[in-house]
């Protein structure tokens, strides 16, 4: 995760616990992606200039931010966090971390709003924590597309076509995240 976020500290949750954690990270233009799988652990993140989407793939996160507690799990898979410092406990760490500059997501959300003639858009959503889930209907479909796109990145990273695909994939990731944060942009019939 350190390539995507300023991790201040990280350690196993239980003293004496056998600890193993595998991570892989990549940058896709202005978007950072990390995948992690391993033992339960704790980490702290300093203030930063990106927003973060934590996606559970089986694990559970408990995040403390500004005195409030937020979480994600397989039943509530997404947790969106602004660029503020936070503390996080991951139980059975298994998930994805996607980071982007808030201006990038705001710009994409505004483009999408224009495409569907949305009259207003409250961009303050990008400045506050948001638990995403349980997801159903269109939101569940967007989350599935996001997961599939992130899986696709794993295969493309090893090919020579990777650099030529970068901008399109970055745009797609930002569209999917904006759709999850602003459901009115991808409502029925859109």
mmCIF file with all atom_site columns, C-alpha atoms in Angstrom, residues 12-159:
data_model
loop_
_atom_site.group_PDB
_atom_site.id
_atom_site.type_symbol
_atom_site.label_atom_id
_atom_site.label_alt_id
_atom_site.label_comp_id
_atom_site.label_asym_id
_atom_site.label_entity_id
_atom_site.label_seq_id
_atom_site.pdbx_PDB_ins_code
_atom_site.Cartn_x
_atom_site.Cartn_y
_atom_site.Cartn_z
_atom_site.occupancy
_atom_site.B_iso_or_equiv
_atom_site.pdbx_formal_charge
_atom_site.auth_seq_id
_atom_site.auth_comp_id
_atom_site.auth_asym_id
_atom_site.auth_atom_id
_atom_site.pdbx_PDB_model_num
ATOM 1   C CA . UNK A 1 12  ? 0.155   -7.538  13.075  1.00 0.00 ? 12  UNK A CA 1
ATOM 2   C CA . UNK A 1 13  ? -3.003  -7.181  15.181  1.00 0.00 ? 13  UNK A CA 1
ATOM 3   C CA . UNK A 1 14  ? -2.131  -9.930  17.659  1.00 0.00 ? 14  UNK A CA 1
ATOM 4   C CA . UNK A 1 15  ? 1.165   -10.197 19.552  1.00 0.00 ? 15  UNK A CA 1
ATOM 5   C CA . UNK A 1 16  ? 3.048   -13.323 18.577  1.00 0.00 ? 16  UNK A CA 1
ATOM 6   C CA . UNK A 1 17  ? 0.799   -13.844 15.571  1.00 0.00 ? 17  UNK A CA 1
ATOM 7   C CA . UNK A 1 18  ? 2.373   -15.491 12.551  1.00 0.00 ? 18  UNK A CA 1
ATOM 8   C CA . UNK A 1 19  ? 2.287   -12.718 10.011  1.00 0.00 ? 19  UNK A CA 1
ATOM 9   C CA . UNK A 1 20  ? 2.361   -12.918 6.255   1.00 0.00 ? 20  UNK A CA 1
ATOM 10  C CA . UNK A 1 21  ? 1.075   -10.348 3.809   1.00 0.00 ? 21  UNK A CA 1
ATOM 11  C CA . UNK A 1 22  ? 1.450   -10.169 0.047   1.00 0.00 ? 22  UNK A CA 1
ATOM 12  C CA . UNK A 1 23  ? 0.839   -6.932  -1.797  1.00 0.00 ? 23  UNK A CA 1
ATOM 13  C CA . UNK A 1 24  ? 1.184   -5.668  -5.332  1.00 0.00 ? 24  UNK A CA 1
ATOM 14  C CA . UNK A 1 25  ? 0.830   -2.041  -6.383  1.00 0.00 ? 25  UNK A CA 1
ATOM 15  C CA . UNK A 1 26  ? 0.829   -0.096  -9.614  1.00 0.00 ? 26  UNK A CA 1
ATOM 16  C CA . UNK A 1 27  ? 0.249   3.439   -10.873 1.00 0.00 ? 27  UNK A CA 1
ATOM 17  C CA . UNK A 1 28  ? -2.114  4.000   -13.739 1.00 0.00 ? 28  UNK A CA 1
ATOM 18  C CA . UNK A 1 29  ? -1.722  7.652   -14.628 1.00 0.00 ? 29  UNK A CA 1
ATOM 19  C CA . UNK A 1 30  ? -3.112  9.471   -11.596 1.00 0.00 ? 30  UNK A CA 1
ATOM 20  C CA . UNK A 1 31  ? -4.741  6.357   -10.107 1.00 0.00 ? 31  UNK A CA 1
ATOM 21  C CA . UNK A 1 32  ? -2.971  4.034   -7.678  1.00 0.00 ? 32  UNK A CA 1
ATOM 22  C CA . UNK A 1 33  ? -4.042  0.426   -7.223  1.00 0.00 ? 33  UNK A CA 1
ATOM 23  C CA . UNK A 1 34  ? -2.894  -1.986  -4.512  1.00 0.00 ? 34  UNK A CA 1
ATOM 24  C CA . UNK A 1 35  ? -4.058  -5.491  -3.799  1.00 0.00 ? 35  UNK A CA 1
ATOM 25  C CA . UNK A 1 36  ? -3.360  -7.231  -0.514  1.00 0.00 ? 36  UNK A CA 1
ATOM 26  C CA . UNK A 1 37  ? -3.866  -10.681 0.932   1.00 0.00 ? 37  UNK A CA 1
ATOM 27  C CA . UNK A 1 38  ? -2.658  -11.910 4.277   1.00 0.00 ? 38  UNK A CA 1
ATOM 28  C CA . UNK A 1 39  ? -2.867  -11.947 8.030   1.00 0.00 ? 39  UNK A CA 1
ATOM 29  C CA . UNK A 1 40  ? -4.823  -9.467  10.093  1.00 0.00 ? 40  UNK A CA 1
ATOM 30  C CA . UNK A 1 41  ? -2.915  -6.247  10.663  1.00 0.00 ? 41  UNK A CA 1
ATOM 31  C CA . UNK A 1 42  ? -3.148  -2.612  11.736  1.00 0.00 ? 42  UNK A CA 1
ATOM 32  C CA . UNK A 1 43  ? -1.895  0.424   9.854   1.00 0.00 ? 43  UNK A CA 1
ATOM 33  C CA . UNK A 1 44  ? -1.967  4.202   10.139  1.00 0.00 ? 44  UNK A CA 1
ATOM 34  C CA . UNK A 1 45  ? -2.046  6.628   7.229   1.00 0.00 ? 45  UNK A CA 1
ATOM 35  C CA . UNK A 1 46  ? -0.954  10.286  7.383   1.00 0.00 ? 46  UNK A CA 1
ATOM 36  C CA . UNK A 1 47  ? -2.887  13.130  5.743   1.00 0.00 ? 47  UNK A CA 1
ATOM 37  C CA . UNK A 1 48  ? -2.579  12.825  1.991   1.00 0.00 ? 48  UNK A CA 1
ATOM 38  C CA . UNK A 1 49  ? -3.688  14.414  -1.282  1.00 0.00 ? 49  UNK A CA 1
ATOM 39  C CA . UNK A 1 50  ? -5.693  11.490  -2.649  1.00 0.00 ? 50  UNK A CA 1
ATOM 40  C CA . UNK A 1 51  ? -9.030  9.922   -1.840  1.00 0.00 ? 51  UNK A CA 1
ATOM 41  C CA . UNK A 1 52  ? -9.169  6.194   -1.196  1.00 0.00 ? 52  UNK A CA 1
ATOM 42  C CA . UNK A 1 53  ? -11.606 3.414   -2.003  1.00 0.00 ? 53  UNK A CA 1
ATOM 43  C CA . UNK A 1 54  ? -11.095 0.286   0.112   1.00 0.00 ? 54  UNK A CA 1
ATOM 44  C CA . UNK A 1 55  ? -12.767 -2.756  -1.489  1.00 0.00 ? 55  UNK A CA 1
ATOM 45  C CA . UNK A 1 56  ? -13.225 -5.927  0.496   1.00 0.00 ? 56  UNK A CA 1
ATOM 46  C CA . UNK A 1 57  ? -12.620 -9.215  -1.274  1.00 0.00 ? 57  UNK A CA 1
ATOM 47  C CA . UNK A 1 58  ? -13.355 -11.234 1.853   1.00 0.00 ? 58  UNK A CA 1
ATOM 48  C CA . UNK A 1 59  ? -11.637 -9.283  4.592   1.00 0.00 ? 59  UNK A CA 1
ATOM 49  C CA . UNK A 1 60  ? -13.053 -6.734  7.018   1.00 0.00 ? 60  UNK A CA 1
ATOM 50  C CA . UNK A 1 61  ? -11.780 -3.233  7.696   1.00 0.00 ? 61  UNK A CA 1
ATOM 51  C CA . UNK A 1 62  ? -12.452 -1.023  10.699  1.00 0.00 ? 62  UNK A CA 1
ATOM 52  C CA . UNK A 1 63  ? -11.360 2.582   10.126  1.00 0.00 ? 63  UNK A CA 1
ATOM 53  C CA . UNK A 1 64  ? -11.152 5.362   12.722  1.00 0.00 ? 64  UNK A CA 1
ATOM 54  C CA . UNK A 1 65  ? -11.239 8.834   11.190  1.00 0.00 ? 65  UNK A CA 1
ATOM 55  C CA . UNK A 1 66  ? -11.937 12.054  13.116  1.00 0.00 ? 66  UNK A CA 1
ATOM 56  C CA . UNK A 1 67  ? -13.351 10.121  16.085  1.00 0.00 ? 67  UNK A CA 1
ATOM 57  C CA . UNK A 1 68  ? -15.890 8.173   13.998  1.00 0.00 ? 68  UNK A CA 1
ATOM 58  C CA . UNK A 1 69  ? -15.698 4.498   13.037  1.00 0.00 ? 69  UNK A CA 1
ATOM 59  C CA . UNK A 1 70  ? -16.385 3.169   9.533   1.00 0.00 ? 70  UNK A CA 1
ATOM 60  C CA . UNK A 1 71  ? -16.072 -0.279  8.060   1.00 0.00 ? 71  UNK A CA 1
ATOM 61  C CA . UNK A 1 72  ? -16.328 -2.608  5.151   1.00 0.00 ? 72  UNK A CA 1
ATOM 62  C CA . UNK A 1 73  ? -16.858 -6.335  4.775   1.00 0.00 ? 73  UNK A CA 1
ATOM 63  C CA . UNK A 1 74  ? -18.015 -8.783  2.104   1.00 0.00 ? 74  UNK A CA 1
ATOM 64  C CA . UNK A 1 75  ? -21.615 -7.651  2.817   1.00 0.00 ? 75  UNK A CA 1
ATOM 65  C CA . UNK A 1 76  ? -20.677 -3.946  2.670   1.00 0.00 ? 76  UNK A CA 1
ATOM 66  C CA . UNK A 1 77  ? -17.738 -4.083  0.289   1.00 0.00 ? 77  UNK A CA 1
ATOM 67  C CA . UNK A 1 78  ? -16.760 -0.466  -0.285  1.00 0.00 ? 78  UNK A CA 1
ATOM 68  C CA . UNK A 1 79  ? -15.391 2.235   1.981   1.00 0.00 ? 79  UNK A CA 1
ATOM 69  C CA . UNK A 1 80  ? -14.565 5.628   0.487   1.00 0.00 ? 80  UNK A CA 1
ATOM 70  C CA . UNK A 1 81  ? -12.195 7.839   2.504   1.00 0.00 ? 81  UNK A CA 1
ATOM 71  C CA . UNK A 1 82  ? -11.110 11.464  2.009   1.00 0.00 ? 82  UNK A CA 1
ATOM 72  C CA . UNK A 1 83  ? -7.439  12.467  2.195   1.00 0.00 ? 83  UNK A CA 1
ATOM 73  C CA . UNK A 1 84  ? -7.318  12.697  5.980   1.00 0.00 ? 84  UNK A CA 1
ATOM 74  C CA . UNK A 1 85  ? -5.205  10.662  8.389   1.00 0.00 ? 85  UNK A CA 1
ATOM 75  C CA . UNK A 1 86  ? -6.841  7.483   9.662   1.00 0.00 ? 86  UNK A CA 1
ATOM 76  C CA . UNK A 1 87  ? -6.194  4.278   11.575  1.00 0.00 ? 87  UNK A CA 1
ATOM 77  C CA . UNK A 1 88  ? -7.261  0.950   10.119  1.00 0.00 ? 88  UNK A CA 1
ATOM 78  C CA . UNK A 1 89  ? -7.559  -2.610  11.397  1.00 0.00 ? 89  UNK A CA 1
ATOM 79  C CA . UNK A 1 90  ? -7.860  -5.295  8.739   1.00 0.00 ? 90  UNK A CA 1
ATOM 80  C CA . UNK A 1 91  ? -9.185  -8.700  9.774   1.00 0.00 ? 91  UNK A CA 1
ATOM 81  C CA . UNK A 1 92  ? -8.226  -11.446 7.336   1.00 0.00 ? 92  UNK A CA 1
ATOM 82  C CA . UNK A 1 93  ? -6.714  -8.842  5.034   1.00 0.00 ? 93  UNK A CA 1
ATOM 83  C CA . UNK A 1 94  ? -8.067  -9.507  1.578   1.00 0.00 ? 94  UNK A CA 1
ATOM 84  C CA . UNK A 1 95  ? -8.932  -6.570  -0.627  1.00 0.00 ? 95  UNK A CA 1
ATOM 85  C CA . UNK A 1 96  ? -8.099  -3.760  -2.972  1.00 0.00 ? 96  UNK A CA 1
ATOM 86  C CA . UNK A 1 97  ? -7.108  -0.144  -2.438  1.00 0.00 ? 97  UNK A CA 1
ATOM 87  C CA . UNK A 1 98  ? -7.709  2.401   -5.196  1.00 0.00 ? 98  UNK A CA 1
ATOM 88  C CA . UNK A 1 99  ? -6.499  5.986   -4.826  1.00 0.00 ? 99  UNK A CA 1
ATOM 89  C CA . UNK A 1 100 ? -7.079  9.042   -6.986  1.00 0.00 ? 100 UNK A CA 1
ATOM 90  C CA . UNK A 1 101 ? -6.846  12.791  -6.664  1.00 0.00 ? 101 UNK A CA 1
ATOM 91  C CA . UNK A 1 102 ? -10.244 14.204  -5.675  1.00 0.00 ? 102 UNK A CA 1
ATOM 92  C CA . UNK A 1 103 ? -10.064 16.755  -8.521  1.00 0.00 ? 103 UNK A CA 1
ATOM 93  C CA . UNK A 1 104 ? -9.773  13.888  -11.002 1.00 0.00 ? 104 UNK A CA 1
ATOM 94  C CA . UNK A 1 105 ? -12.890 12.172  -9.664  1.00 0.00 ? 105 UNK A CA 1
ATOM 95  C CA . UNK A 1 106 ? -14.739 15.505  -9.495  1.00 0.00 ? 106 UNK A CA 1
ATOM 96  C CA . UNK A 1 107 ? -13.870 16.257  -13.129 1.00 0.00 ? 107 UNK A CA 1
ATOM 97  C CA . UNK A 1 108 ? -15.064 12.818  -14.222 1.00 0.00 ? 108 UNK A CA 1
ATOM 98  C CA . UNK A 1 109 ? -18.288 13.131  -12.206 1.00 0.00 ? 109 UNK A CA 1
ATOM 99  C CA . UNK A 1 110 ? -18.981 16.511  -13.843 1.00 0.00 ? 110 UNK A CA 1
ATOM 100 C CA . UNK A 1 111 ? -18.395 15.048  -17.323 1.00 0.00 ? 111 UNK A CA 1
ATOM 101 C CA . UNK A 1 112 ? -20.794 12.211  -16.483 1.00 0.00 ? 112 UNK A CA 1
ATOM 102 C CA . UNK A 1 113 ? -23.367 14.674  -15.108 1.00 0.00 ? 113 UNK A CA 1
ATOM 103 C CA . UNK A 1 114 ? -23.205 16.645  -18.360 1.00 0.00 ? 114 UNK A CA 1
ATOM 104 C CA . UNK A 1 115 ? -23.666 13.445  -20.382 1.00 0.00 ? 115 UNK A CA 1
ATOM 105 C CA . UNK A 1 116 ? -26.939 12.655  -18.569 1.00 0.00 ? 116 UNK A CA 1
ATOM 106 C CA . UNK A 1 117 ? -28.113 16.270  -18.179 1.00 0.00 ? 117 UNK A CA 1
ATOM 107 C CA . UNK A 1 118 ? -27.982 16.056  -14.377 1.00 0.00 ? 118 UNK A CA 1
ATOM 108 C CA . UNK A 1 119 ? -28.983 19.462  -12.992 1.00 0.00 ? 119 UNK A CA 1
ATOM 109 C CA . UNK A 1 120 ? -26.756 19.457  -9.900  1.00 0.00 ? 120 UNK A CA 1
ATOM 110 C CA . UNK A 1 121 ? -24.021 17.407  -8.319  1.00 0.00 ? 121 UNK A CA 1
ATOM 111 C CA . UNK A 1 122 ? -22.900 17.676  -4.682  1.00 0.00 ? 122 UNK A CA 1
ATOM 112 C CA . UNK A 1 123 ? -19.118 17.280  -4.905  1.00 0.00 ? 123 UNK A CA 1
ATOM 113 C CA . UNK A 1 124 ? -18.883 17.459  -1.092  1.00 0.00 ? 124 UNK A CA 1
ATOM 114 C CA . UNK A 1 125 ? -19.264 13.662  -1.269  1.00 0.00 ? 125 UNK A CA 1
ATOM 115 C CA . UNK A 1 126 ? -15.559 13.589  -2.153  1.00 0.00 ? 126 UNK A CA 1
ATOM 116 C CA . UNK A 1 127 ? -14.656 15.221  1.175   1.00 0.00 ? 127 UNK A CA 1
ATOM 117 C CA . UNK A 1 128 ? -16.341 12.792  3.575   1.00 0.00 ? 128 UNK A CA 1
ATOM 118 C CA . UNK A 1 129 ? -16.188 9.095   4.413   1.00 0.00 ? 129 UNK A CA 1
ATOM 119 C CA . UNK A 1 130 ? -18.850 6.941   2.782   1.00 0.00 ? 130 UNK A CA 1
ATOM 120 C CA . UNK A 1 131 ? -19.680 3.295   3.365   1.00 0.00 ? 131 UNK A CA 1
ATOM 121 C CA . UNK A 1 132 ? -20.797 1.689   0.106   1.00 0.00 ? 132 UNK A CA 1
ATOM 122 C CA . UNK A 1 133 ? -23.173 -1.191  0.590   1.00 0.00 ? 133 UNK A CA 1
ATOM 123 C CA . UNK A 1 134 ? -24.921 -3.387  0.752   1.00 0.00 ? 134 UNK A CA 1
ATOM 124 C CA . UNK A 1 135 ? -24.976 -2.869  -2.979  1.00 0.00 ? 135 UNK A CA 1
ATOM 125 C CA . UNK A 1 136 ? -27.769 -3.981  -5.266  1.00 0.00 ? 136 UNK A CA 1
ATOM 126 C CA . UNK A 1 137 ? -28.936 -3.299  -8.793  1.00 0.00 ? 137 UNK A CA 1
ATOM 127 C CA . UNK A 1 138 ? -26.865 -0.821  -10.761 1.00 0.00 ? 138 UNK A CA 1
ATOM 128 C CA . UNK A 1 139 ? -24.373 -0.208  -7.914  1.00 0.00 ? 139 UNK A CA 1
ATOM 129 C CA . UNK A 1 140 ? -23.659 -3.932  -7.599  1.00 0.00 ? 140 UNK A CA 1
ATOM 130 C CA . UNK A 1 141 ? -23.092 -4.054  -11.360 1.00 0.00 ? 141 UNK A CA 1
ATOM 131 C CA . UNK A 1 142 ? -20.654 -1.113  -11.179 1.00 0.00 ? 142 UNK A CA 1
ATOM 132 C CA . UNK A 1 143 ? -18.749 -2.777  -8.338  1.00 0.00 ? 143 UNK A CA 1
ATOM 133 C CA . UNK A 1 144 ? -18.522 -5.993  -10.381 1.00 0.00 ? 144 UNK A CA 1
ATOM 134 C CA . UNK A 1 145 ? -17.205 -4.013  -13.369 1.00 0.00 ? 145 UNK A CA 1
ATOM 135 C CA . UNK A 1 146 ? -14.667 -2.277  -11.126 1.00 0.00 ? 146 UNK A CA 1
ATOM 136 C CA . UNK A 1 147 ? -13.415 -5.610  -9.766  1.00 0.00 ? 147 UNK A CA 1
ATOM 137 C CA . UNK A 1 148 ? -13.191 -7.072  -13.290 1.00 0.00 ? 148 UNK A CA 1
ATOM 138 C CA . UNK A 1 149 ? -11.311 -4.014  -14.540 1.00 0.00 ? 149 UNK A CA 1
ATOM 139 C CA . UNK A 1 150 ? -8.842  -4.306  -11.671 1.00 0.00 ? 150 UNK A CA 1
ATOM 140 C CA . UNK A 1 151 ? -8.367  -8.007  -12.521 1.00 0.00 ? 151 UNK A CA 1
ATOM 141 C CA . UNK A 1 152 ? -7.766  -7.051  -16.145 1.00 0.00 ? 152 UNK A CA 1
ATOM 142 C CA . UNK A 1 153 ? -4.953  -4.747  -15.047 1.00 0.00 ? 153 UNK A CA 1
ATOM 143 C CA . UNK A 1 154 ? -3.083  -7.733  -13.669 1.00 0.00 ? 154 UNK A CA 1
ATOM 144 C CA . UNK A 1 155 ? -3.004  -9.356  -17.100 1.00 0.00 ? 155 UNK A CA 1
ATOM 145 C CA . UNK A 1 156 ? -2.231  -6.173  -19.033 1.00 0.00 ? 156 UNK A CA 1
ATOM 146 C CA . UNK A 1 157 ? 0.659   -5.186  -16.788 1.00 0.00 ? 157 UNK A CA 1
ATOM 147 C CA . UNK A 1 158 ? 2.772   -7.966  -18.259 1.00 0.00 ? 158 UNK A CA 1
ATOM 148 C CA . UNK A 1 159 ? 2.129   -6.995  -21.900 1.00 0.00 ? 159 UNK A CA 1
#
